[in-house]
Coordinates of C-alpha atoms and ligand atoms in Angstrom, one line a residue:
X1 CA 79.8 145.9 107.2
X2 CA 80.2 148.3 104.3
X3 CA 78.0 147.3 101.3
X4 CA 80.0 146.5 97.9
X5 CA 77.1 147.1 95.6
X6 CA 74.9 150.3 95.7
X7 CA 71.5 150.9 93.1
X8 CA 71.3 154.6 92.5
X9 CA 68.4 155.2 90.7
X10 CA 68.7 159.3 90.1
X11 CA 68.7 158.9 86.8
X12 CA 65.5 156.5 86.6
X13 CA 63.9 159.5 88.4
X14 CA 62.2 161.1 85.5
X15 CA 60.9 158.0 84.0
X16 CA 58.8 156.5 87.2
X17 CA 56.6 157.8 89.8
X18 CA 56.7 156.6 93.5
X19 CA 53.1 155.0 93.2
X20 CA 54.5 152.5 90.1
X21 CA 56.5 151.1 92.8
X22 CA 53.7 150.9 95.6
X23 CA 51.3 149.4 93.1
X24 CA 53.9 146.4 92.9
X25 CA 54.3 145.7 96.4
X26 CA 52.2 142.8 97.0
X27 CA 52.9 141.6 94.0
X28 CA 56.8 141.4 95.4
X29 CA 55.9 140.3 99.1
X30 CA 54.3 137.5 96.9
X31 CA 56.9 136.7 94.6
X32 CA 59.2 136.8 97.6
X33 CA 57.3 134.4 99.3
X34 CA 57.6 132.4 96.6
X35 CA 60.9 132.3 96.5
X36 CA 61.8 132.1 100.3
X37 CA 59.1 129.3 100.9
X38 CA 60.1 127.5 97.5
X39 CA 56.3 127.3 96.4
X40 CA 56.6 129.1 93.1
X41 CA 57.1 127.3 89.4
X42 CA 60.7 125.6 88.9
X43 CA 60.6 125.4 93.1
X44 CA 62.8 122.1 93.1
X45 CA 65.2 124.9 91.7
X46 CA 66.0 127.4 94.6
X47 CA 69.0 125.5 96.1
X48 CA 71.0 128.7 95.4
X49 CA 68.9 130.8 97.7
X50 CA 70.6 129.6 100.9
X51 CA 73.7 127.8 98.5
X52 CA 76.3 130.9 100.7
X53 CA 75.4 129.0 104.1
X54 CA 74.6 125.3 103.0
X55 CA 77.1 124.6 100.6
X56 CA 78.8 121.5 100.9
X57 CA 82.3 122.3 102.9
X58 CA 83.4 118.9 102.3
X59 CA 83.3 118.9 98.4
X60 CA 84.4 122.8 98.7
X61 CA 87.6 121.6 100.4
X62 CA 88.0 118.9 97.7
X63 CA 87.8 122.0 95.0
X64 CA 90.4 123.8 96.8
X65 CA 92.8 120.9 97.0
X66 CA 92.0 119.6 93.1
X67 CA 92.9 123.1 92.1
X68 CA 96.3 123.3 94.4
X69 CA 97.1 120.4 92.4
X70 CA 96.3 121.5 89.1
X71 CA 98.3 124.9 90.0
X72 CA 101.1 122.9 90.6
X73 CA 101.2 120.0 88.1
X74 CA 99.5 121.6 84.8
X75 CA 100.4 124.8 82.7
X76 CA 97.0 125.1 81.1
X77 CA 93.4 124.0 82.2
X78 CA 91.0 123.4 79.3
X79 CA 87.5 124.2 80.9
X80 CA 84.4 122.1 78.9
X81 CA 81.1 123.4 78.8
X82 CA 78.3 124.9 77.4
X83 CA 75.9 128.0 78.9
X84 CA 75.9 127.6 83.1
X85 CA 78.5 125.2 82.9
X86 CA 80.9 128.0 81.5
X87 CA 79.5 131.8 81.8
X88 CA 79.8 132.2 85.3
X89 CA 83.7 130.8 85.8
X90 CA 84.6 132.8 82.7
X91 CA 82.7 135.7 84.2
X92 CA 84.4 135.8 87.6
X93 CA 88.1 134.9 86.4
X94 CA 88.1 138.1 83.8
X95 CA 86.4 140.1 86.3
X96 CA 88.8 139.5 89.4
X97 CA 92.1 138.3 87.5
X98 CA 95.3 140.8 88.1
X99 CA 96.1 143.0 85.6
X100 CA 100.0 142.0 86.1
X101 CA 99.1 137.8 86.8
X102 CA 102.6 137.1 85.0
X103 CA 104.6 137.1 88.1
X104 CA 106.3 134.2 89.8
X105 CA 103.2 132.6 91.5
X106 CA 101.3 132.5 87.7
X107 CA 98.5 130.7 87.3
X108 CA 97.4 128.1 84.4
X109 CA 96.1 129.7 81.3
X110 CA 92.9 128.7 81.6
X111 CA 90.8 127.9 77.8
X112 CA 87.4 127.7 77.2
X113 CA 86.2 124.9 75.0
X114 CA 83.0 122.9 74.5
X115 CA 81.2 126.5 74.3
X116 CA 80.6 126.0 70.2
X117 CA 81.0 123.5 67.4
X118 CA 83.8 125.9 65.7
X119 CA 86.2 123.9 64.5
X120 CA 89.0 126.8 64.2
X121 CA 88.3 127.2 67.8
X122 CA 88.9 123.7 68.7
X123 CA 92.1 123.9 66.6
X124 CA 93.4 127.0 68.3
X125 CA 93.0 125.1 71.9
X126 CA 95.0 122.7 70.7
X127 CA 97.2 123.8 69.3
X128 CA 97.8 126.1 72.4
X129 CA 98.0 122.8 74.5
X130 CA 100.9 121.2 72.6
X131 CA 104.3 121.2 74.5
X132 CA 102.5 122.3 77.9
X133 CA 101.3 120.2 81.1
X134 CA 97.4 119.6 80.5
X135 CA 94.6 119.0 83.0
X136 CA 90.5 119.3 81.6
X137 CA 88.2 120.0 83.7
X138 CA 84.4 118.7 81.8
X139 CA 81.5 120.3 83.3
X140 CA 78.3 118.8 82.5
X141 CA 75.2 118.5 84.3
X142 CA 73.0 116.7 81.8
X143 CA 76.2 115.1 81.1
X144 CA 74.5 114.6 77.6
X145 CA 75.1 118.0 76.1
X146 CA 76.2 117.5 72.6
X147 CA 79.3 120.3 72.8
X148 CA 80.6 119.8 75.6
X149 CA 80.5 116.1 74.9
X150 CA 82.4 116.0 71.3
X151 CA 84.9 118.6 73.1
X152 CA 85.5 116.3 75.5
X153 CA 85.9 113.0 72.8
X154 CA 88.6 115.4 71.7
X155 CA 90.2 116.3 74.7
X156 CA 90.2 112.9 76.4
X157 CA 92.1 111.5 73.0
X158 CA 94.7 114.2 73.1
X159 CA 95.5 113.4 76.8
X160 CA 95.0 109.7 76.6
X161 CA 98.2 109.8 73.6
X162 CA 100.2 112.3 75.8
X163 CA 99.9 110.7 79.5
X164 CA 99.1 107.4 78.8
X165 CA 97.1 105.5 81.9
X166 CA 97.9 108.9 83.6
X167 CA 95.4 110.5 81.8
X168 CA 92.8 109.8 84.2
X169 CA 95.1 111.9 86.6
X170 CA 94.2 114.9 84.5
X171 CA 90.8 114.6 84.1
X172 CA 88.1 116.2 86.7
X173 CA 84.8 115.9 85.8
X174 CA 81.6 118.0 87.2
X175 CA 78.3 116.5 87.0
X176 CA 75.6 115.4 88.2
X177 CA 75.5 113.3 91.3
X178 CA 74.0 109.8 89.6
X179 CA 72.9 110.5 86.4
X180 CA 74.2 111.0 82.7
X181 CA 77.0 109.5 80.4
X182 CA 79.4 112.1 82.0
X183 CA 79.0 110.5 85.4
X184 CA 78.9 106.7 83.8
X185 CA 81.9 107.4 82.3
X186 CA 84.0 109.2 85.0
X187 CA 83.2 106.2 87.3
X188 CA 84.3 103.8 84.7
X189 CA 87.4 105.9 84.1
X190 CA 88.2 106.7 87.5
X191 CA 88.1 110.8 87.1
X192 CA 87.6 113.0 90.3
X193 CA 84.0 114.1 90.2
X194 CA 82.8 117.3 91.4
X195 CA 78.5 117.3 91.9
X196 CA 76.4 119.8 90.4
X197 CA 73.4 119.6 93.4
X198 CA 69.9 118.8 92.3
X199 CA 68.4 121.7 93.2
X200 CA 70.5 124.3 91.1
X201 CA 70.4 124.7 87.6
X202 CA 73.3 125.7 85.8
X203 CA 72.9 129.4 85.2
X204 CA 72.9 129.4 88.6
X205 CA 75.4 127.2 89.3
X206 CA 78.5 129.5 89.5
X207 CA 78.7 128.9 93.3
X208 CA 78.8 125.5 93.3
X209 CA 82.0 123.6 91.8
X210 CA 80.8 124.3 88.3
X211 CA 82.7 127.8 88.6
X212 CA 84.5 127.2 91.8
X213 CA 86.9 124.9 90.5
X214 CA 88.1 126.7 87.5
X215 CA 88.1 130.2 89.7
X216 CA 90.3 128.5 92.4
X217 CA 92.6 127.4 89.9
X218 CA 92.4 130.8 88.4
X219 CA 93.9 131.5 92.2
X220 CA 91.0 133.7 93.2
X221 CA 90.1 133.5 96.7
X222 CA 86.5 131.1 97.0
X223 CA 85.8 131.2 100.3
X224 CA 86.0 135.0 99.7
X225 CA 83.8 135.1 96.8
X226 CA 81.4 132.7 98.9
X227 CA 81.8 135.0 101.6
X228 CA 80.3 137.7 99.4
X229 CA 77.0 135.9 98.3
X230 CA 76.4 135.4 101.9
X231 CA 76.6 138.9 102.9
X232 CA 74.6 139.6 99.9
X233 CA 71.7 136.6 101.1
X234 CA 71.6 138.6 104.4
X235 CA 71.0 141.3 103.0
X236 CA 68.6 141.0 100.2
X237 CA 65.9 138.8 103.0
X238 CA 64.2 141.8 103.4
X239 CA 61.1 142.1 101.5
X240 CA 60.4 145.5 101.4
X241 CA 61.1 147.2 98.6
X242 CA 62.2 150.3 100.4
X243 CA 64.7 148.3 102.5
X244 CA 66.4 145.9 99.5
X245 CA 68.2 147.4 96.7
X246 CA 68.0 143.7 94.8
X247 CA 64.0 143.4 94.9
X248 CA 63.8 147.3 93.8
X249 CA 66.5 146.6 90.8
X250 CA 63.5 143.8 89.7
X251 CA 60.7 146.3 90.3
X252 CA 62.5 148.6 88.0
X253 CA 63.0 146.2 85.4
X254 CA 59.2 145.2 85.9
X255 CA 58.2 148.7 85.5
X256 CA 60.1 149.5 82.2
X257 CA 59.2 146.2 81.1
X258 CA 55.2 147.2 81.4
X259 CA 55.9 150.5 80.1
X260 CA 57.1 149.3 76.6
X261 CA 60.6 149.0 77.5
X262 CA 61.8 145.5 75.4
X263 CA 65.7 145.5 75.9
X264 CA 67.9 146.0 78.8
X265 CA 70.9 147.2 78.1
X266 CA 73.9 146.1 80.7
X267 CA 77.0 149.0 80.2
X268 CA 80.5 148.4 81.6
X269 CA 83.3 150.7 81.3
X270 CA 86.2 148.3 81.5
X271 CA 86.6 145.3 78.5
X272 CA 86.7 142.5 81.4
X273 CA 83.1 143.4 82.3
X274 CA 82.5 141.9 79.3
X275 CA 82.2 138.3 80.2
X276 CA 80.4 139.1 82.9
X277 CA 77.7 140.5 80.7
X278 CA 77.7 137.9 79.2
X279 CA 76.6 135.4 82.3
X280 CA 73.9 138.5 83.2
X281 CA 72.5 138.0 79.4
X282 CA 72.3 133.8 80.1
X283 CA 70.6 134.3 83.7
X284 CA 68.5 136.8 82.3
X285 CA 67.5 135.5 78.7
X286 CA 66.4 131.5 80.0
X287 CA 65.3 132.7 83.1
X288 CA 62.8 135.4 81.5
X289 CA 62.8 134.8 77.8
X290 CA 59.1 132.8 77.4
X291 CA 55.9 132.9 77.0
X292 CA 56.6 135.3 74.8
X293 CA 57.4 137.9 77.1
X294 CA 60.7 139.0 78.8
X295 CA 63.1 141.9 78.9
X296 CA 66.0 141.3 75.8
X297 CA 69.3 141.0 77.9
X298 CA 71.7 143.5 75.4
X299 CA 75.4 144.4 76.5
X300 CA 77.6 146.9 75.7
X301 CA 80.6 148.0 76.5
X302 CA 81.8 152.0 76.4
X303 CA 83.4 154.0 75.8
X304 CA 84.2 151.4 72.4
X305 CA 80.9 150.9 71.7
X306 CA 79.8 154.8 72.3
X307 CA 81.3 155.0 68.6
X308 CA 79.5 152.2 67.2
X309 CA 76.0 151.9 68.8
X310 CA 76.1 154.7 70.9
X311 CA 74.3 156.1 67.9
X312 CA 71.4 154.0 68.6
X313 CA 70.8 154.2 72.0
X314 CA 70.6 158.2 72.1
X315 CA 68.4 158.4 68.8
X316 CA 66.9 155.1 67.9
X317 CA 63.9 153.1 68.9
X318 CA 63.0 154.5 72.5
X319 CA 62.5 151.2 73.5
X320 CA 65.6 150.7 75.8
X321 CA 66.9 151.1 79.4
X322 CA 70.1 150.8 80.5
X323 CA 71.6 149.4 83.7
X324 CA 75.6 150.5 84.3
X325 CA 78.0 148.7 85.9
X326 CA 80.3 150.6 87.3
X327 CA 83.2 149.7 89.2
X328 CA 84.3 152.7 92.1
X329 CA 87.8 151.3 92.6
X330 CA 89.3 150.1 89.3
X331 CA 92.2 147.4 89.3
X332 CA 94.8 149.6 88.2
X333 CA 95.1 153.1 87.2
X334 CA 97.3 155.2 85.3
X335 CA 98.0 159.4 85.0
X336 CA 98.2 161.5 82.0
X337 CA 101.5 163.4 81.0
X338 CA 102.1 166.8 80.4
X339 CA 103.2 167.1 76.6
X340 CA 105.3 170.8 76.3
X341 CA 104.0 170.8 72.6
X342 CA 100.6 170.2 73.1
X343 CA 99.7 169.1 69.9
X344 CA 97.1 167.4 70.3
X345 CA 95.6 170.0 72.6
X346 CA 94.9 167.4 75.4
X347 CA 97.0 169.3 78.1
X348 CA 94.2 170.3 79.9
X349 CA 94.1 166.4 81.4
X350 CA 97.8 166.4 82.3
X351 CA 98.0 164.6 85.6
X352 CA 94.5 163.3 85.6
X353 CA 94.2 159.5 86.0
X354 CA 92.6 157.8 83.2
X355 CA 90.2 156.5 85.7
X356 CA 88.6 159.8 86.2
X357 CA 88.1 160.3 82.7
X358 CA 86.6 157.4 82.3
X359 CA 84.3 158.6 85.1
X360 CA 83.5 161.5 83.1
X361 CA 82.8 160.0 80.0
X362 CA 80.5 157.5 81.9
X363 CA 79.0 160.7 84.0
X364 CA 78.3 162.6 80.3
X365 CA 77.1 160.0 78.3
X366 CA 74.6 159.1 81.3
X367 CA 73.4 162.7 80.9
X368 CA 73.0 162.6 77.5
X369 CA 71.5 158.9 77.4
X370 CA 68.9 160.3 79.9
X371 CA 67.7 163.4 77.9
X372 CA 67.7 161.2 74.9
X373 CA 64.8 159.2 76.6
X374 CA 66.9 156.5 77.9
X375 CA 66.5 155.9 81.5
X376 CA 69.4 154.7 83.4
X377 CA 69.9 152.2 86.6
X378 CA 73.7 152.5 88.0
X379 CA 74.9 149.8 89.9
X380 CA 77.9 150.9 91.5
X381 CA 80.3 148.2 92.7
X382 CA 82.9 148.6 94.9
X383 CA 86.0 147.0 93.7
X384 CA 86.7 144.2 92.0
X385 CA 87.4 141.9 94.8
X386 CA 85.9 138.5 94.8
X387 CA 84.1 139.5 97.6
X388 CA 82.5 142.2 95.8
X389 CA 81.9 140.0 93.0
X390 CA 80.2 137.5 95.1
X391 CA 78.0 139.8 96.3
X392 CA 76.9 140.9 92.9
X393 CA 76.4 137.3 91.6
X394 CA 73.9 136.7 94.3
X395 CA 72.2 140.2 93.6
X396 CA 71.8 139.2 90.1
X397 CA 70.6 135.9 90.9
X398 CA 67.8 137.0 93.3
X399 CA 66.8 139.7 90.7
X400 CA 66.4 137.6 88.5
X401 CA 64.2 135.2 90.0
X402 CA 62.0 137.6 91.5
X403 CA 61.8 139.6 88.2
X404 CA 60.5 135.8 86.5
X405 CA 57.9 135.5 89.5
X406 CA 56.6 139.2 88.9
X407 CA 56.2 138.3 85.3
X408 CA 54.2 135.2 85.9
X409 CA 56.9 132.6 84.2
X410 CA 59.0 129.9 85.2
X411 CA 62.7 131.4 86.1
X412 CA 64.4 128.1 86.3
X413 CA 63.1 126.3 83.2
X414 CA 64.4 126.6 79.4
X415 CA 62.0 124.4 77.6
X416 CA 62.9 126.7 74.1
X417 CA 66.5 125.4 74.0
X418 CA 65.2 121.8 73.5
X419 CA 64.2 123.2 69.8
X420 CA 67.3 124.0 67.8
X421 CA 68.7 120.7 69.2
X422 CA 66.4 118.2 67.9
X423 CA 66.3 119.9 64.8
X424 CA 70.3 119.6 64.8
X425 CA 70.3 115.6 65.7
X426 CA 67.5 115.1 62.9
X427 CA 69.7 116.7 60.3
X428 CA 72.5 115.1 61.8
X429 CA 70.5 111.5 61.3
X430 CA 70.6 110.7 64.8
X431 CA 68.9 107.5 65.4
X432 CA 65.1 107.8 66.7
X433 CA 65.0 111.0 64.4
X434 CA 64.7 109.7 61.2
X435 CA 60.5 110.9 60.4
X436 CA 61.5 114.2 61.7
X437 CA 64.6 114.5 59.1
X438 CA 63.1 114.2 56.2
X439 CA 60.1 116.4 56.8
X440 CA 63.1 119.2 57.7
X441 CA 65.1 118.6 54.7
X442 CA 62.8 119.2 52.2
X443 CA 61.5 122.4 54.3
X444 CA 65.5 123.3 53.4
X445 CA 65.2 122.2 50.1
Ligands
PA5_501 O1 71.2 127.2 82.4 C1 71.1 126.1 81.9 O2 70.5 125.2 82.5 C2 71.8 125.8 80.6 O3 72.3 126.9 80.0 C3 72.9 124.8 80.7 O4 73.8 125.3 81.6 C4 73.5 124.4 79.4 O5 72.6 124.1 78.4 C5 74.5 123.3 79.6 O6 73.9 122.2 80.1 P1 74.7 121.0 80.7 O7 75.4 121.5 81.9 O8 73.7 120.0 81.1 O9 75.7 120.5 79.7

């Protein structure tokens, strides 16, 4: 079966020798051991290794029926959540929506909320939701996560004045199996639940109904983006480095890393890779991001940002890579026209798609990048089918955890995002935090 992801490393050719990579072989076969035989830190974690082949068909024909009805009884779905419990389904729908997904068999709009306390956003949602058919979807696997949460105060208001006893109709909730006020309060309520296993946390949760059920109602094919992780968990088993593209993406990383390299840089050449940057910088960033060590997760997107901080990558600090994302077969494409003035002197690309000029500004600004001192990893994907897609997600995923074994932390723990929070519910007077306020208000004063 032909691949839908491909690591071409030309153009990290100058910047590492063949013995960096043999040097980090056993350190691999181990870190793959400790992934495979779930013996390494955050181990309770690895239910997304085999997640493509032991998901849970029952629940994922539940998802597929809860978002037929959705599709069919709502204009808008208002997805709540925070981090995992948003990224990835926000990261798959831009990536694989149609360009032209205004025709008879539309889809929901589907809003993001519960992502920030911003109240102008939490305005705009509603105010989008007035006049239309609403369901929510809450996504929580804490269930105690303070955005998500008031979002949801909000939400479940809003519904309870427009439908009444019906509201609970509207409402699915995706949680935790037992625990947490989410759950408590779905059971009491009577919402559909959707579980969020044990075993997975959620930045890597978008396989499981955390980003299923939001994707499905998006009306992108599951079982085909399933389908794509599984090919993808056959074929990164292999632990040799020579023989699996994922495991020699995370020795690259590991090598720049060592080599004084602090931020990775993720470039796509379409605006909807975007989001999906965005769930790269999450995994990346809480999987990697302690002990005072870790890559810095960066995005950009060109050619837009070539005229903003393009500057900086070819001159600044040397202490970037980047890794490009680029997609073979784009969703659409679209030819130039011949002008007979020629004013603007751009003849000379009359009939050439735009496609393949966005293939040459990706081709010249790797060139330049590259003599600038910047190495660059190309990831070249396919399409943007959710196959594909599914494929990626799992290549990132395994990456990722292999990258946070090689650099002796725990990939599947984020003990720092614990500190902003109790600062927020001491200021906020939260009861149990009242020492801890003062001593913070007068460090503010
Ligand atoms: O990856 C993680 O574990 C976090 O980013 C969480 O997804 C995020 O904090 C939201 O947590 P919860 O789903 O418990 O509301």
């Amino acid at each position: 079966m032909k691949r839908p992801l491909y690591l071409n490393e030309k153009f990290t050719q100058k910047f590492v020798s063949s013995h960096e990579f043999d040097a980090l072989k056993p350190f691999i076969a181990t870190a793959d051991s400790l992934v495979n035989n779930r013996s390494g830190l955050g181990c309770d974690f690895l239910g997304w290794v085999n997640l493509p082949e032991s998901y849970d068909k029952e629940e994922f024909l539940r998802v597929k029926k809860t978002a037929d009805k959705i599709r069919n009884d709502s204009d808008v779905l208002v997805v709540i959540g925070i981090g995992g419990s948003y990224l990835g389904s926000r990261a798959v729908i831009e990536f694989c929506a149609p360009i032209d997904g205004k025709g008879k068999n539309k889809s929901p709009d589907i809003y993001f909320l519960g992502n920030n306390l911003s109240p102008s956003h939490m305005v705009e949602v509603l105010n989008k939701c007035r006049g239309k058919r609403i369901s929510v979807n809450v996504i929580s696997k804490s269930g105690t996560t303070t955005e998500p949460a008031l979002a949801f105060r909000v939400m479940k208001d809003y519904l309870e004045k427009e439908y009444g006893s019906e509201a609970k109709n509207r409402i699915y909730a995706t949680t935790d199996k037992a625990r947490g006020t989410l759950k408590k309060l779905a059971d009491e309520k009577g919402y559909e639940t959707f579980v969020i296993p044990d075993d997975i946390g959620g930045r890597y949760s978008v396989l499981t109904p955390v980003g299923l059920l939001p994707i499905a109602v998006a009306g992108i094919d599951i079982e085909a983006l399933i389908s794509g992780a599984y090919q993808a968990m056959i074929d990164f088993r292999n632990p040799d480095i020579e023989k699996n593209e994922c495991y020699r993406y995370a020795a690259l990383r590991t090598i720049f890393s060592r080599k004084g390299k602090t931020t990775e840089i993720t470039i796509g050449y379409e605006p909807f890779v975007a989001s999906f940057c965005e769930w790269i910088k999450q995994l990346h960033g809480e999987s990697e991001g302690k002990d005072n060590k870790g890559l810095f997760p960066a995005s950009m997107i060109f050619s837009t940002d070539l005229h903003s901080l393009g500057q900086y990558v070819q001159q600044g600090q040397r202490n970037l890579f980047e890794t490009v994302l680029w997609i073979n077969n784009p969703k659409v494409d679209i030819s130039i026209i011949s002008d007979p003035n020629n004013l603007d002197g751009l003849n000379f690309l009359t009939d050439k798609t735009l496609n393949e000029i966005n293939k040459n500004a990706f081709m010249g600004t790797v060139l330049a990048h590259v003599e600038g001192g910047v190495p660059n990893i190309i990831l070249e994907l396919e399409d943007t089918t959710p196959h594909s897609v599914g494929y990626m997600i799992y290549f990132y995923e395994k990456a990722c955890a292999l990258a946070g074994y090689l650099n002796g932390v725990n990939p599947f723990d984020q003990p720092g995002v614990e500190s902003y929070k109790k600062n927020m519910f001491a200021l906020l007077g939260k009861p149990g935090y009242e020492n801890m306020k003062s001593e913070l208000e007068s460090r503010l004063k």
